[in-house]
Amino acid sequence: MSEPKRLHPITYLSKIFKSVKDNVLTVVLAGFLFLKNGFNLNDIGDLIFPGILLIFAVVSIVLGIIEALTTTYWISDDKLFVKNGILSVSTKEFYIARIQSVETTRNIVNQLFGGVILDIKTPGDGVKLDSISKQAADELTHYLETRKNNLGDAVEEVHQASAFESYYRLQLKDIMLMSVTSGAMGTVLAVVFGLYSQVDEILHISDRLAPIQQEIGSSFSSIALLVMMALLLSYITGIFVTALKYFNYELTYDGERLRIRYGLFEVKERIVIVKQIQAVEEKKSFLRQWLGYTSFRVTITSDAALESEDENVLGQIEVLPFIKRKEGLAVMAQLVPDYYYNEVDRVIPRRSLRRYIQWHWLVIIIATALVQYYFFNQAWMIGIVLLILTFIAGWMRYRYSGYVIQDDQITVRETGLFASSIYHLKEDRLISIHVTDHYFLENARLASIVLRVSAGSLFTDASLKLVERTDAERIYDWFIEKEVRQYEES
């Protein structure tokens, strides 16, 4: 382990694959502009922007290969060293005792040639070895975990059940139902209709569809048929994309760590240390709630989150992406037992309802009137739909939002138009609590409160808007009392 080792030769192909994947939109946009404007040297101005896009894509690929060629890693003095660069040489060192987790990812190139992407994380930083051989990854992972235990004088405390035990698997029927009840269909439709007019300029789709339009006419039944076909196609596409992402999804647990593995073309493996979870969130749409399903995810914190492809900036990781609620609560109680999974008290007063919608209605009415007068004679119909949706969103927030406090935990439920999120927050993980009001809210004895926890490289918020001022004060006092008590004890 003390001798510097280079990355697997497959790294060069993996880097090219990754760079192409990361720049696919750039390349597609450049190609689209070339096709749209034509490759004419006489109009050199039209070629500058797409040319710059292609140059950026090529430079990204070259830099990725250079990084792979110059990267070496080794272990010395109970530290992991990673070095790369030619003109500007960068060397990172990580104390083995501070390593939180070692996660693996295998994209399609790695699966074909036996490589593994190793993602090593610590509380303040992290490094990704892309790629090393499967054997080298297993050896390095085993060495790091064993040596970490030895350095922590925890050899005798290693769990007898060090092998991960399966707690949850996502079945094919669940993936199908999960896809049908997700928002993937809307995303597909938005992308398709958003690109249609631009693509039509190049491929002249409208001209090709003209004979079909003449055949089916403009009857209601024909339009309904086209809409149904579009919805069906988007459903199928959404199901396909979701099935690829969550293929063979499995959650395992060894007593202190959660391991999540999933994916078909890109197999990902993630490790979550239970003690480092900042918050637990239950998220469910009202359709899924009606069917009895929900999802759970946990919030973690790490300065390395921005460097990880499979973590968003907020550091939120799906643990149970689709599960019967009763079963999900039982599983979470076993995996993360320090949290209470309570239902909230619905405390939003009725006088808050109109305040949820009145300013939105004012903006919609003014915008609709302007569009109606200057641009579109039928804008009033869109305006009415928006007013109805805004009212429904306000009613759902009024009807279902709330909170409950038990010991050192507060549970907050935020509700929107189509979905709700239930945050389970521990007092010692909260960064701050903000209570906001103004003149009109003071007269109405209302206030809004925001609870913030550290997440990823930033933070995430759970909020209650327009609650009774006494409820906001109760939450604030609960937080301050805990802080004062902890300060006095220290």
XYZ file of C-alpha atoms in Angstrom:
490
model
C 0.000 0.000 0.000
C 2.974 2.348 0.495
C 4.032 2.206 -3.158
C 2.302 4.787 -5.414
C -0.279 3.128 -7.649
C -1.841 4.416 -10.841
C -5.427 4.197 -11.901
C -6.837 1.380 -14.000
C -6.218 1.766 -17.763
C -9.978 1.718 -18.264
C -9.967 5.126 -16.554
C -9.168 6.805 -19.854
C -12.248 5.341 -21.519
C -14.267 6.046 -18.375
C -13.160 9.683 -18.381
C -14.123 10.052 -22.045
C -17.493 8.441 -21.311
C -18.039 10.725 -18.314
C -16.978 13.860 -20.214
C -19.257 13.028 -23.117
C -22.122 12.362 -20.696
C -21.479 15.610 -18.811
C -21.236 17.597 -22.046
C -23.953 15.849 -24.033
C -26.253 18.873 -23.831
C -23.405 21.142 -24.916
C -22.598 18.934 -27.916
C -26.275 18.548 -28.844
C -26.814 22.320 -28.601
C -23.734 23.000 -30.754
C -24.879 20.454 -33.353
C -28.374 21.912 -33.294
C -27.020 25.429 -33.953
C -24.834 24.152 -36.795
C -27.852 22.462 -38.418
C -30.124 25.419 -37.817
C -27.760 28.119 -39.133
C -25.935 25.968 -41.661
C -22.179 25.481 -41.872
C -21.352 28.478 -44.027
C -17.906 30.068 -43.704
C -19.279 33.282 -45.159
C -21.436 33.695 -42.043
C -18.587 33.130 -39.599
C -20.466 34.981 -36.859
C -23.069 32.200 -36.660
C -20.318 29.613 -36.144
C -18.502 31.288 -33.250
C -20.865 30.301 -30.426
C -21.394 26.627 -31.409
C -17.658 26.394 -32.123
C -16.861 27.616 -28.600
C -19.273 25.025 -27.170
C -17.515 22.216 -29.039
C -14.093 23.477 -27.932
C -15.217 23.446 -24.302
C -16.426 19.848 -24.708
C -13.119 18.722 -26.274
C -11.049 20.539 -23.638
C -13.094 18.850 -20.906
C -12.308 15.426 -22.366
C -8.582 16.225 -22.700
C -8.329 17.559 -19.137
C -10.089 14.436 -17.847
C -7.569 12.179 -19.593
C -4.619 14.244 -18.286
C -5.977 13.975 -14.758
C -6.302 10.204 -15.129
C -2.755 9.856 -16.506
C -1.185 11.802 -13.644
C -3.205 10.457 -10.683
C -1.452 8.212 -8.181
C -2.429 7.096 -4.691
C -0.687 5.443 -1.760
C -0.860 4.972 2.014
C 1.795 6.161 4.433
C 1.791 6.986 8.165
C -1.876 6.061 8.449
C -2.803 8.561 5.764
C -4.181 8.129 2.269
C -2.409 10.312 -0.290
C -3.803 11.189 -3.732
C -1.637 13.161 -6.172
C -2.379 14.475 -9.677
C -1.445 17.234 -12.099
C 1.464 18.230 -14.390
C 2.028 21.978 -14.276
C 0.005 22.419 -11.115
C 0.525 19.378 -8.895
C -2.132 18.757 -6.245
C -1.614 16.369 -3.334
C -4.407 15.535 -0.902
C -3.947 13.605 2.311
C -6.640 12.033 4.456
C -6.267 10.598 7.938
C -7.612 7.060 7.805
C -9.191 7.481 11.241
C -11.369 10.336 9.906
C -12.701 8.544 6.834
C -16.490 8.340 7.077
C -17.299 6.038 4.203
C -16.008 4.401 1.046
C -18.593 4.260 -1.740
C -18.416 2.656 -5.165
C -19.949 3.412 -8.546
C -19.712 1.353 -11.735
C -20.820 2.959 -14.971
C -21.323 0.890 -18.087
C -17.675 1.186 -19.131
C -16.481 -0.021 -15.725
C -18.946 -2.893 -15.761
C -17.633 -4.066 -19.121
C -13.941 -3.874 -18.176
C -13.942 -4.612 -14.438
C -13.267 -1.147 -13.083
C -14.692 0.604 -10.017
C -15.055 4.295 -9.136
C -14.122 4.672 -5.469
C -15.504 7.671 -3.576
C -13.785 8.234 -0.210
C -15.429 10.735 2.145
C -14.350 12.477 5.336
C -16.222 15.098 7.423
C -14.454 17.972 5.671
C -13.385 16.718 2.258
C -13.356 13.754 -0.064
C -11.649 12.238 -3.076
C -12.782 10.118 -5.994
C -10.545 7.493 -7.593
C -11.890 7.045 -11.105
C -11.210 4.187 -11.814
C -9.311 1.328 -10.161
C -9.658 -2.400 -10.625
C -12.318 -4.288 -8.700
C -9.631 -6.263 -6.857
C -7.688 -3.111 -5.925
C -10.900 -1.442 -4.737
C -11.774 -4.397 -2.502
C -8.260 -4.514 -1.062
C -8.125 -0.749 -0.412
C -11.605 -0.689 1.123
C -10.824 -3.632 3.410
C -7.522 -2.077 4.489
C -9.051 1.356 5.206
C -11.932 -0.053 7.250
C -9.724 -2.455 9.205
C -7.065 0.149 9.908
C -9.679 2.721 10.925
C -11.053 0.307 13.540
C -7.562 -0.404 14.844
C -6.713 3.281 15.126
C -9.919 3.904 17.044
C -9.162 1.076 19.503
C -12.464 -0.405 18.411
C -11.412 -3.880 17.373
C -13.383 -5.440 20.171
C -16.421 -3.312 19.334
C -16.714 -4.375 15.744
C -20.209 -5.665 15.179
C -20.609 -9.397 14.967
C -23.029 -8.793 12.101
C -20.443 -6.857 10.087
C -21.979 -8.355 6.982
C -24.754 -6.143 5.690
C -28.266 -7.509 6.172
C -30.910 -6.780 3.558
C -33.811 -4.662 4.839
C -35.505 -3.512 1.642
C -35.552 -4.334 -2.057
C -37.437 -2.492 -4.742
C -39.406 -5.021 -6.782
C -40.233 -4.598 -10.468
C -43.952 -4.088 -9.744
C -43.016 -1.344 -7.267
C -40.790 0.340 -9.850
C -43.660 0.321 -12.341
C -46.139 1.778 -9.849
C -43.540 4.263 -8.649
C -43.006 5.481 -12.225
C -46.711 5.835 -12.952
C -47.295 7.920 -9.799
C -44.201 10.118 -10.199
C -43.786 13.439 -11.963
C -41.644 11.958 -14.724
C -44.515 12.175 -17.212
C -44.821 15.929 -16.758
C -41.079 16.377 -17.179
C -41.072 14.398 -20.411
C -44.002 16.385 -21.803
C -42.420 19.718 -20.846
C -39.130 18.828 -22.533
C -40.818 17.501 -25.681
C -43.141 20.461 -26.160
C -40.385 22.923 -25.238
C -38.069 21.558 -27.949
C -40.732 20.919 -30.582
C -40.766 24.381 -32.146
C -36.964 24.500 -32.352
C -36.602 21.018 -33.817
C -39.447 21.750 -36.235
C -37.345 24.466 -37.883
C -34.757 21.866 -38.870
C -36.748 18.696 -39.523
C -39.991 20.394 -40.674
C -42.101 18.060 -38.556
C -45.254 20.131 -39.082
C -45.036 19.754 -42.844
C -44.613 15.984 -42.504
C -47.599 15.768 -40.160
C -49.843 17.916 -42.356
C -51.328 14.950 -44.302
C -52.129 13.202 -41.029
C -53.740 16.357 -39.656
C -55.924 16.588 -42.741
C -56.984 12.979 -42.308
C -57.979 13.193 -38.667
C -59.321 16.733 -38.883
C -59.790 18.906 -35.818
C -62.611 17.027 -34.114
C -62.682 16.657 -30.356
C -62.219 12.905 -30.573
C -59.121 13.272 -32.770
C -57.544 15.800 -30.429
C -58.376 13.598 -27.453
C -56.729 10.647 -29.206
C -53.540 12.630 -29.815
C -53.454 13.768 -26.192
C -53.927 10.197 -24.986
C -51.110 9.004 -27.228
C -48.796 11.744 -25.923
C -49.639 10.849 -22.323
C -49.109 7.149 -22.995
C -45.729 7.790 -24.632
C -44.603 9.994 -21.738
C -45.736 7.325 -19.244
C -43.722 4.671 -21.052
C -40.662 6.929 -21.233
C -40.945 7.830 -17.540
C -41.300 4.177 -16.556
C -38.264 3.251 -18.641
C -36.069 6.013 -17.152
C -37.142 5.225 -13.580
C -36.653 1.485 -14.086
C -33.080 2.065 -15.290
C -32.263 4.331 -12.348
C -33.743 2.151 -9.595
C -32.981 -1.252 -11.106
C -32.085 -3.797 -8.415
C -32.425 -1.196 -5.638
C -31.394 -2.703 -2.300
C -30.962 -1.238 1.183
C -28.773 -3.140 3.637
C -27.694 -2.414 7.229
C -24.841 -3.617 9.428
C -25.835 -2.038 12.738
C -24.257 1.376 12.200
C -24.168 1.970 8.439
C -26.752 1.940 5.681
C -25.600 0.714 2.283
C -27.692 1.561 -0.766
C -27.029 -0.087 -4.107
C -28.951 0.481 -7.338
C -28.726 1.066 -11.089
C -28.421 -0.865 -14.341
C -26.100 0.962 -16.734
C -24.516 2.831 -13.820
C -24.388 0.795 -10.623
C -24.057 3.034 -7.557
C -23.277 2.069 -4.003
C -23.644 4.593 -1.215
C -22.840 4.402 2.475
C -24.688 6.399 5.144
C -23.475 6.379 8.758
C -26.593 6.474 10.923
C -25.013 8.607 13.658
C -24.275 11.364 11.146
C -27.829 11.757 9.855
C -28.970 15.359 10.298
C -32.683 14.866 9.590
C -35.210 12.369 8.269
C -37.761 13.441 5.664
C -40.881 11.629 4.529
C -42.087 12.857 1.146
C -45.270 11.745 -0.565
C -47.630 12.976 -3.235
C -51.341 12.947 -2.466
C -51.840 10.297 -5.146
C -49.283 8.045 -3.469
C -50.781 8.833 -0.086
C -54.191 7.755 -1.383
C -52.608 4.489 -2.588
C -50.894 4.030 0.784
C -47.303 4.612 -0.423
C -44.620 7.039 0.668
C -40.859 7.613 0.491
C -38.138 8.361 3.035
C -34.827 10.109 2.644
C -32.159 11.266 5.066
C -30.110 14.450 5.160
C -26.364 14.275 5.658
C -23.656 16.910 5.799
C -20.298 16.894 4.083
C -18.100 19.496 2.430
C -17.466 16.922 -0.284
C -21.095 16.784 -1.402
C -20.534 19.217 -4.252
C -17.951 16.904 -5.790
C -20.218 13.885 -5.835
C -22.310 13.121 -8.884
C -24.876 11.126 -6.975
C -25.542 13.646 -4.208
C -27.243 16.934 -4.687
C -26.028 20.080 -2.981
C -28.545 19.592 -0.165
C -27.047 16.238 0.793
C -30.371 14.380 0.652
C -30.196 10.626 0.067
C -33.151 8.408 -0.734
C -33.325 5.478 1.658
C -36.783 4.076 0.884
C -37.818 5.584 -2.470
C -41.197 3.806 -2.668
C -42.793 1.729 0.055
C -46.077 1.094 1.850
C -46.243 3.705 4.603
C -46.853 1.276 7.464
C -43.969 -0.895 6.341
C -41.748 2.138 5.775
C -42.329 3.476 9.288
C -41.413 0.078 10.739
C -38.205 -0.105 8.682
C -37.134 3.451 9.577
C -37.789 2.775 13.270
C -35.287 -0.105 13.053
C -32.677 1.647 10.927
C -32.801 5.096 12.564
C -34.275 4.387 16.004
C -33.290 7.708 17.598
C -36.140 9.492 15.815
C -39.849 9.584 16.641
C -42.094 9.139 13.609
C -45.121 11.032 14.858
C -48.107 12.535 13.124
C -48.296 16.325 13.394
C -50.941 18.463 15.033
C -52.722 20.487 12.363
C -52.463 23.947 13.864
C -52.941 26.359 10.956
C -55.758 28.816 11.908
C -58.578 29.473 9.440
C -57.683 33.165 9.122
C -54.400 32.100 7.490
C -56.223 30.570 4.515
C -56.972 33.820 2.671
C -53.399 35.026 3.306
C -52.053 31.951 1.552
C -53.835 32.927 -1.647
C -54.621 36.666 -1.711
C -51.257 37.972 -2.953
C -50.939 35.160 -5.490
C -54.424 35.951 -6.756
C -53.550 39.640 -7.103
C -50.457 38.858 -9.205
C -52.353 36.337 -11.375
C -55.250 38.732 -12.000
C -52.958 41.618 -12.990
C -50.762 39.411 -15.227
C -53.793 37.787 -16.859
C -55.389 41.186 -17.532
C -52.232 42.490 -19.218
C -51.821 39.380 -21.368
C -55.534 39.446 -22.220
C -55.399 43.086 -23.325
C -52.147 43.076 -25.287
C -51.454 39.540 -26.517
C -54.005 36.764 -26.129
C -57.799 37.069 -26.105
C -58.321 33.760 -24.300
C -55.860 34.434 -21.479
C -58.744 34.654 -19.001
C -59.211 30.878 -19.202
C -55.605 30.269 -18.164
C -56.042 32.823 -15.405
C -59.086 31.023 -14.003
C -57.191 27.726 -13.959
C -54.299 29.364 -12.099
C -56.667 30.925 -9.576
C -58.271 27.545 -8.910
C -54.908 25.796 -8.519
C -53.683 28.534 -6.166
C -56.786 28.165 -4.033
C -56.371 24.379 -3.862
C -52.688 24.787 -2.878
C -53.632 27.247 -0.126
C -56.401 24.977 1.135
C -54.059 21.950 1.250
C -51.477 23.950 3.189
C -54.137 25.142 5.631
C -55.688 21.696 5.984
C -52.597 19.503 6.436
C -49.603 21.588 7.648
C -48.575 21.434 11.293
C -46.022 20.315 13.865
C -45.527 18.289 17.031
C -42.793 18.413 19.683
C -41.664 15.356 21.641
C -38.648 15.572 23.950
C -35.680 16.748 21.847
C -37.406 16.379 18.466
C -39.770 18.480 16.412
C -41.717 17.086 13.466
C -42.892 19.582 10.840
C -45.178 18.950 7.895
C -45.054 21.235 4.847
C -47.852 20.855 2.322
C -48.107 22.016 -1.285
C -50.433 21.534 -4.229
C -49.538 17.944 -5.094
C -47.286 16.672 -2.296
C -46.235 17.087 1.307
C -42.981 16.685 3.223
C -42.695 15.624 6.864
C -39.399 16.634 8.496
C -38.185 14.883 11.652
C -35.602 17.194 13.253
C -33.463 16.746 16.360
C -32.793 19.845 18.433
C -29.043 19.270 18.603
C -28.866 19.112 14.784
C -30.665 22.415 14.233
C -28.447 25.306 13.185
C -30.993 28.042 13.810
C -34.652 28.963 14.084
C -36.030 32.147 12.498
C -39.381 33.684 13.397
C -40.638 36.322 10.939
C -43.590 38.663 11.031
C -44.591 42.202 10.052
C -47.176 44.804 10.967
C -50.151 43.041 9.399
C -49.201 39.639 10.841
C -48.756 41.151 14.291
C -52.300 42.503 14.150
C -53.537 39.064 13.072
C -51.421 37.359 15.794
C -49.677 35.231 13.151
C -46.036 34.450 12.399
C -43.907 32.244 10.160
C -41.069 30.088 11.434
C -38.134 28.456 9.621
C -36.026 25.645 11.109
C -32.625 25.112 9.503
C -30.329 22.089 9.582
C -26.935 21.543 8.028
C -27.195 19.557 4.802
C -24.659 18.710 2.133
C -22.421 21.728 1.641
C -25.227 24.152 2.475
C -28.382 23.707 4.546
C -32.031 22.776 4.229
C -35.098 24.400 5.747
C -38.391 23.204 7.176
C -40.951 25.974 7.508
C -44.378 26.694 8.918
C -46.044 29.736 7.400
C -48.716 31.807 9.113
C -49.164 29.809 12.299
C -50.513 31.176 15.542
C -47.950 33.444 17.152
C -48.191 31.365 20.335
C -47.127 28.265 18.352
C -44.141 30.108 16.859
C -43.119 31.292 20.326
C -43.502 27.782 21.733
C -41.170 26.326 19.085
C -38.644 29.106 19.597
C -38.700 28.732 23.397
C -38.264 24.948 23.065
C -35.136 25.492 20.978
C -33.679 28.190 23.261
C -34.330 26.191 26.445
C -32.432 23.222 25.030
C -29.545 25.463 23.974
C -29.335 27.104 27.407
C -29.451 23.752 29.195
C -26.682 22.318 27.028
C -24.559 25.418 27.597
C -25.000 25.227 31.388
C -24.160 21.499 31.414
C -20.975 22.107 29.457
